[in-house]
């Protein structure tokens, strides 16, 4: 099978030293397609409403280098910040200041222009696309315009698209201005022109069905395939901190409910003083996060207690998650919430919001309504004071092999070949 794999999102992540959840999915698909003997992967990207080829040999090298960087097998510029964070968590006494990254307005990393130019010139702009059986898009890119999907449909190429969530449509107040219209266009074009749709949870499937009904559209076949967990997220070595700490993993944005979490941490600090547990927010600054930045930068009660880090390798991230008193996932809305599932996969205690994706994917976690501030405060307080080690609830993490078995069936491939194990660099 000749597969046009849309790599637009992966190419846009060329300079990142750590992935988001959607980035992980895009990379996993690239590796899965590349190692199948019954697939010819043809990487393509969107350009001015159409698809153009990306050099296949260059792209394979790019995927390998991206995996090495995200696993932590290549050194990145975050090592110094990572060392400061670990020193703050393992010190006997509360640090005078928090360890945080500069906010977005002050932090503009220099772009690697040669790398960007290589991406550009490795695309064959003028050459027509080769004959193909399938177009696969799992990154939401290229879909805001219908031209590429329509052209593929006219050429008789099957079109399989993954929808990760409908949050910009259902909860636009949590997203950047304009994202609602852009994402609505993506979903409408997918419903109209895709041969089949992949979704990451039953909740996302339900949201998609409700949206299609409101729009008067009949969706193509929809396949639910829970995302896989990479092998680095398993029980193992952990950070040994002198004082209890909690961790949240994910982009710092409004829907993550972090402003409320930091308000609760201020209350904890007022009650517990020097015995206050630390909180680590691992993730890039996103959007609609002014309240979080105000807490991090201006609250004296949170200085030396709440820390923030980004661009951590998987090796550093999993050690931090394993050593935490609990992983916190207080989101108001999610499509899948990969970090929450990863926490359960490694046996870390999880306190999560009582929302449909968490009930579907992490039912053994302690689930609390995201609006129940006092309930969250009590759970964090209890976890802080309870030093007894409790065995983690039994959890069978979703596997990429199972995910790709569903995908193989959806696109008409034979049995799914095993996905190569990751996490060697941990």
XYZ file of C-alpha atoms in Angstrom:
426
model
C 0.000 0.000 0.000
C 1.327 3.423 -0.967
C 0.506 5.874 1.814
C 0.706 9.652 1.593
C 1.508 10.529 5.210
C 0.943 14.194 6.105
C 4.028 15.268 8.076
C 3.212 18.988 8.238
C 2.929 19.027 12.031
C 6.131 17.032 12.580
C 8.107 19.396 10.357
C 6.791 22.342 12.358
C 8.251 20.668 15.475
C 11.748 20.435 14.003
C 13.342 22.623 16.671
C 11.420 21.388 19.709
C 13.252 19.405 22.332
C 10.084 17.909 23.876
C 6.787 16.785 22.320
C 3.144 17.462 23.043
C 0.700 14.555 23.042
C -0.289 15.112 19.408
C 3.397 15.337 18.481
C 3.976 11.907 20.042
C 1.154 10.468 17.936
C 2.554 11.931 14.708
C 5.997 10.485 15.414
C 4.624 7.060 16.374
C 2.706 6.854 13.090
C 5.781 7.818 11.075
C 7.784 5.027 12.721
C 4.969 2.495 12.330
C 4.507 3.214 8.638
C 8.228 3.220 7.936
C 8.852 -0.223 9.426
C 5.977 -2.018 7.727
C 7.154 -4.156 4.812
C 3.743 -3.873 3.154
C 3.700 -0.056 3.136
C 5.527 2.543 1.079
C 5.401 5.728 3.142
C 5.432 8.899 1.038
C 5.813 11.940 3.338
C 3.881 15.008 2.201
C 3.104 18.409 3.649
C 0.593 21.121 2.947
C 1.585 24.129 0.884
C -0.859 26.758 -0.377
C -3.867 24.465 -0.287
C -2.200 21.445 -1.867
C 0.113 18.627 -0.883
C 3.788 18.460 -1.877
C 6.246 15.622 -1.381
C 9.040 15.649 1.182
C 12.266 13.788 0.412
C 11.823 10.289 1.837
C 15.434 9.616 2.836
C 15.762 13.007 4.517
C 12.485 12.481 6.369
C 13.566 9.093 7.762
C 16.735 10.696 9.127
C 14.642 13.531 10.539
C 12.352 11.064 12.362
C 15.325 9.260 13.910
C 16.911 12.493 15.097
C 13.594 13.711 16.522
C 13.115 10.456 18.439
C 16.622 10.628 19.876
C 16.115 14.219 20.984
C 12.722 13.602 22.600
C 13.929 10.441 24.326
C 16.877 12.365 25.762
C 19.627 10.494 23.911
C 20.899 13.781 22.509
C 21.780 16.701 24.746
C 19.506 19.736 24.602
C 19.643 23.235 26.016
C 17.220 22.412 28.840
C 19.836 20.456 30.822
C 20.824 23.439 32.973
C 17.224 24.294 33.806
C 16.556 20.626 34.574
C 19.494 20.554 36.998
C 18.215 23.664 38.795
C 14.773 22.115 39.135
C 16.131 18.869 40.594
C 18.317 20.832 43.013
C 15.275 22.801 44.220
C 13.221 19.639 44.745
C 15.930 17.659 46.522
C 17.214 20.462 48.791
C 16.459 20.027 52.484
C 14.998 23.500 52.784
C 12.561 25.506 50.695
C 14.414 27.570 48.055
C 14.115 31.340 48.215
C 12.873 31.513 44.606
C 10.970 29.289 42.235
C 12.608 27.708 39.234
C 10.562 28.807 36.214
C 11.121 29.471 32.533
C 10.735 33.051 31.286
C 7.223 33.835 30.026
C 6.601 33.766 26.261
C 7.032 37.533 25.730
C 10.544 37.358 27.124
C 11.534 34.006 25.722
C 12.031 33.854 21.976
C 14.392 31.013 21.134
C 16.638 31.584 18.163
C 15.419 29.618 15.170
C 17.744 27.207 13.454
C 17.480 28.801 10.018
C 19.508 26.138 8.194
C 17.163 23.435 9.536
C 14.077 25.373 8.478
C 15.504 26.001 5.029
C 16.380 22.324 4.654
C 12.753 21.465 5.383
C 11.619 23.931 2.750
C 13.949 22.851 -0.011
C 13.505 19.147 0.686
C 9.892 19.544 -0.456
C 9.272 18.992 -4.145
C 6.988 21.919 -4.831
C 6.462 21.487 -8.545
C 6.421 17.699 -8.871
C 2.981 16.057 -8.974
C 2.187 13.591 -6.216
C 2.884 9.958 -7.100
C 0.058 7.474 -7.382
C -1.117 6.388 -3.940
C -3.769 4.267 -2.253
C -4.225 6.200 0.988
C -3.781 9.641 2.524
C -3.267 9.643 6.305
C -3.428 12.749 8.520
C -3.138 12.423 12.321
C -1.947 15.950 13.159
C -4.932 18.229 12.373
C -2.758 20.193 9.924
C -3.687 20.956 6.293
C -7.361 20.284 7.058
C -8.532 23.890 7.564
C -8.803 24.076 3.762
C -10.740 21.472 1.804
C -8.687 21.619 -1.412
C -6.260 18.778 -0.656
C -8.950 16.377 0.559
C -11.174 17.177 -2.422
C -8.324 16.595 -4.893
C -7.514 13.243 -3.296
C -11.186 12.282 -3.373
C -11.373 13.079 -7.079
C -8.273 10.955 -7.696
C -9.797 7.972 -5.881
C -7.324 8.031 -2.963
C -8.755 6.891 0.372
C -8.570 9.564 3.065
C -8.137 8.644 6.749
C -8.041 11.460 9.302
C -7.623 11.433 13.077
C -9.622 13.906 15.168
C -8.023 14.316 18.606
C -10.732 16.477 20.166
C -13.347 19.128 19.478
C -12.315 21.449 22.315
C -11.915 24.634 20.211
C -15.509 24.117 19.038
C -17.130 23.024 22.309
C -15.044 25.256 24.617
C -13.728 28.192 22.539
C -13.227 30.270 25.691
C -10.206 28.076 26.504
C -8.513 28.591 23.133
C -6.840 31.312 21.124
C -9.099 33.741 19.263
C -9.845 32.317 15.832
C -9.134 28.701 16.787
C -12.834 27.833 16.966
C -13.485 28.787 13.341
C -10.306 27.102 12.139
C -11.007 23.856 13.964
C -14.650 23.861 12.901
C -13.451 24.051 9.288
C -11.078 21.103 9.894
C -13.830 18.943 11.346
C -16.420 19.892 8.706
C -13.982 19.155 5.869
C -13.097 15.833 7.504
C -16.741 14.837 7.896
C -17.468 15.736 4.273
C -14.410 14.365 2.520
C -12.699 11.685 4.656
C -13.210 8.011 3.845
C -12.980 7.155 7.550
C -12.123 8.899 10.805
C -9.956 7.799 13.718
C -10.621 9.110 17.231
C -8.654 8.576 20.434
C -11.540 7.939 22.860
C -15.214 7.090 23.015
C -15.789 10.587 24.418
C -14.263 12.173 21.293
C -16.423 9.905 19.136
C -19.534 11.059 20.998
C -18.537 14.716 20.630
C -17.919 14.209 16.903
C -21.287 12.515 16.414
C -23.079 15.338 18.236
C -21.297 17.963 16.129
C -22.120 16.135 12.891
C -25.776 15.971 13.895
C -25.875 19.710 14.633
C -24.312 20.438 11.238
C -26.627 18.064 9.378
C -23.672 15.962 8.177
C -23.440 12.172 7.899
C -20.035 11.047 9.148
C -18.016 8.320 7.437
C -17.084 5.255 9.529
C -15.528 6.321 12.860
C -12.989 4.060 14.601
C -12.114 4.447 18.303
C -8.450 3.592 19.000
C -6.977 4.530 22.365
C -3.494 6.001 22.002
C -0.541 3.850 23.006
C 1.903 4.505 25.834
C 5.611 4.499 25.063
C 7.766 2.089 27.028
C 9.596 4.816 28.948
C 6.403 5.386 30.934
C 6.679 2.309 33.146
C 7.756 1.647 36.755
C 11.425 2.381 37.364
C 13.925 4.820 38.828
C 12.468 7.934 40.476
C 13.593 11.305 41.787
C 14.272 11.053 45.525
C 13.134 14.375 46.939
C 13.634 15.452 50.536
C 10.138 16.965 50.665
C 6.889 15.784 49.045
C 6.085 17.198 45.625
C 3.274 16.897 43.089
C 3.471 17.250 39.329
C 1.238 18.367 36.463
C 2.223 17.577 32.868
C 0.722 19.476 29.953
C 0.646 22.793 28.152
C -0.037 25.695 30.510
C -3.387 26.854 29.196
C -6.759 27.829 30.599
C -8.562 24.513 30.151
C -6.018 22.746 32.369
C -7.557 24.477 35.428
C -4.131 25.489 36.759
C -5.225 28.891 38.064
C -7.515 27.134 40.534
C -4.743 24.670 41.391
C -2.362 27.523 42.217
C -5.028 29.223 44.327
C -5.299 25.992 46.305
C -1.519 25.883 46.668
C -1.529 29.344 48.160
C -4.055 28.113 50.742
C -1.823 25.099 51.467
C 1.146 27.402 51.998
C -0.855 29.585 54.383
C -1.735 26.480 56.389
C 1.498 24.493 56.233
C 4.262 27.078 55.859
C 7.626 25.366 55.477
C 5.943 21.940 55.297
C 4.106 22.893 52.089
C 4.671 20.334 49.325
C 6.210 21.508 46.080
C 4.320 21.614 42.805
C 6.007 21.185 39.427
C 4.245 22.315 36.252
C 5.887 20.593 33.281
C 4.851 22.119 29.987
C 5.172 25.027 27.626
C 3.284 28.251 28.162
C 0.149 28.122 26.056
C -2.659 30.635 25.749
C -5.237 32.297 27.999
C -2.865 31.720 30.915
C -2.474 35.218 32.385
C -3.828 34.124 35.781
C -1.247 31.329 35.982
C 1.594 33.689 35.098
C 0.423 36.163 37.741
C 0.569 33.430 40.391
C 3.990 32.185 39.286
C 5.582 35.613 39.027
C 3.909 37.650 41.725
C 2.581 35.470 44.565
C 5.060 35.531 47.487
C 3.399 32.448 48.983
C 4.328 30.346 45.954
C 7.983 31.378 45.717
C 10.230 28.390 46.202
C 7.169 26.117 46.270
C 5.771 26.071 42.715
C 8.173 25.452 39.845
C 7.743 25.288 36.081
C 9.795 23.491 33.446
C 9.586 22.833 29.737
C 11.513 20.864 27.130
C 12.322 18.010 29.510
C 13.454 14.785 27.894
C 11.328 11.692 28.480
C 14.050 10.315 30.727
C 13.864 13.298 33.068
C 10.081 13.511 32.872
C 9.403 9.910 33.871
C 11.772 10.121 36.863
C 9.934 13.225 38.041
C 6.527 11.598 37.599
C 7.560 8.434 39.446
C 8.932 10.405 42.392
C 5.854 12.595 42.850
C 3.444 12.048 45.712
C 0.792 12.169 42.962
C 0.341 13.302 39.373
C -2.393 15.942 39.133
C -4.766 16.257 36.165
C -7.408 18.887 37.076
C -8.459 19.739 33.497
C -11.913 21.109 32.821
C -12.018 19.360 29.436
C -9.866 16.838 27.540
C -10.017 14.627 24.485
C -7.686 11.898 25.771
C -5.172 13.318 28.334
C -2.079 11.291 27.526
C -0.066 12.343 30.644
C -2.827 11.029 32.926
C -2.744 7.648 31.196
C 1.065 7.656 31.281
C 0.959 8.244 35.047
C -1.222 5.170 35.520
C 1.039 3.138 33.222
C 4.046 3.780 35.467
C 2.123 3.140 38.678
C 2.144 6.749 39.858
C -0.837 7.854 41.990
C -3.192 10.035 39.940
C -5.652 12.650 41.161
C -7.748 13.707 38.179
C -10.844 15.689 37.321
C -14.067 13.753 37.102
C -14.687 14.260 33.368
C -15.664 11.704 30.681
C -12.145 10.959 29.271
C -10.747 10.304 32.752
C -13.699 8.055 33.626
C -13.118 6.176 30.369
C -9.324 5.913 30.478
C -8.193 6.197 34.126
C -11.138 4.959 36.223
C -8.884 3.758 39.060
C -7.596 7.299 39.703
C -9.032 9.460 42.455
C -11.565 11.468 40.449
C -12.808 14.817 41.755
C -15.103 17.329 40.077
C -12.908 20.037 38.502
C -15.032 22.713 40.233
C -14.693 21.130 43.690
C -11.838 23.212 45.053
C -12.257 21.992 48.626
C -12.291 18.381 47.441
C -9.034 18.926 45.579
C -7.517 20.693 48.583
C -8.425 17.789 50.858
C -7.040 15.174 48.446
C -3.721 17.017 48.058
C -3.455 17.589 51.795
C -4.089 13.913 52.533
C -1.598 12.756 49.909
C 1.012 15.123 51.358
C 0.650 13.848 54.917
C 0.281 10.160 54.036
C 3.829 8.876 53.711
C 2.827 5.210 53.559
C 3.533 3.665 50.194
C 0.349 2.228 48.708
C 0.376 -0.265 45.841
C -0.916 1.258 42.647
C -4.227 -0.008 41.358
C -3.951 -2.617 38.629
C -3.818 -0.943 35.242
C -3.334 -2.368 31.783
C -1.962 0.561 29.759
C -3.103 0.949 26.170
C -0.467 -0.282 23.737
C 0.528 1.111 20.373
C 0.258 -2.411 18.943
C -3.429 -2.475 19.898
C -3.953 1.022 18.520
C -2.350 0.180 15.199
C -4.301 -3.077 14.951
C -7.467 -0.942 14.876
C -5.874 1.424 12.345
C -4.708 -1.450 10.121
C -8.240 -2.792 10.026
C -9.650 0.645 9.251
C -7.332 1.223 6.292
C -7.365 -2.334 4.921
C -3.881 -3.473 5.940
C -3.056 -6.924 7.251
C -2.051 -7.681 10.833
C -0.245 -4.852 12.600
C 3.528 -5.240 12.781
C 4.976 -4.609 16.248
C 5.928 -1.043 16.991
C 9.577 -0.652 17.937
C 10.143 -0.139 21.665
C 11.054 3.371 22.739
C 12.628 4.777 25.856
C 16.081 3.259 25.393
C 17.607 6.605 26.301
C 15.939 6.794 29.698
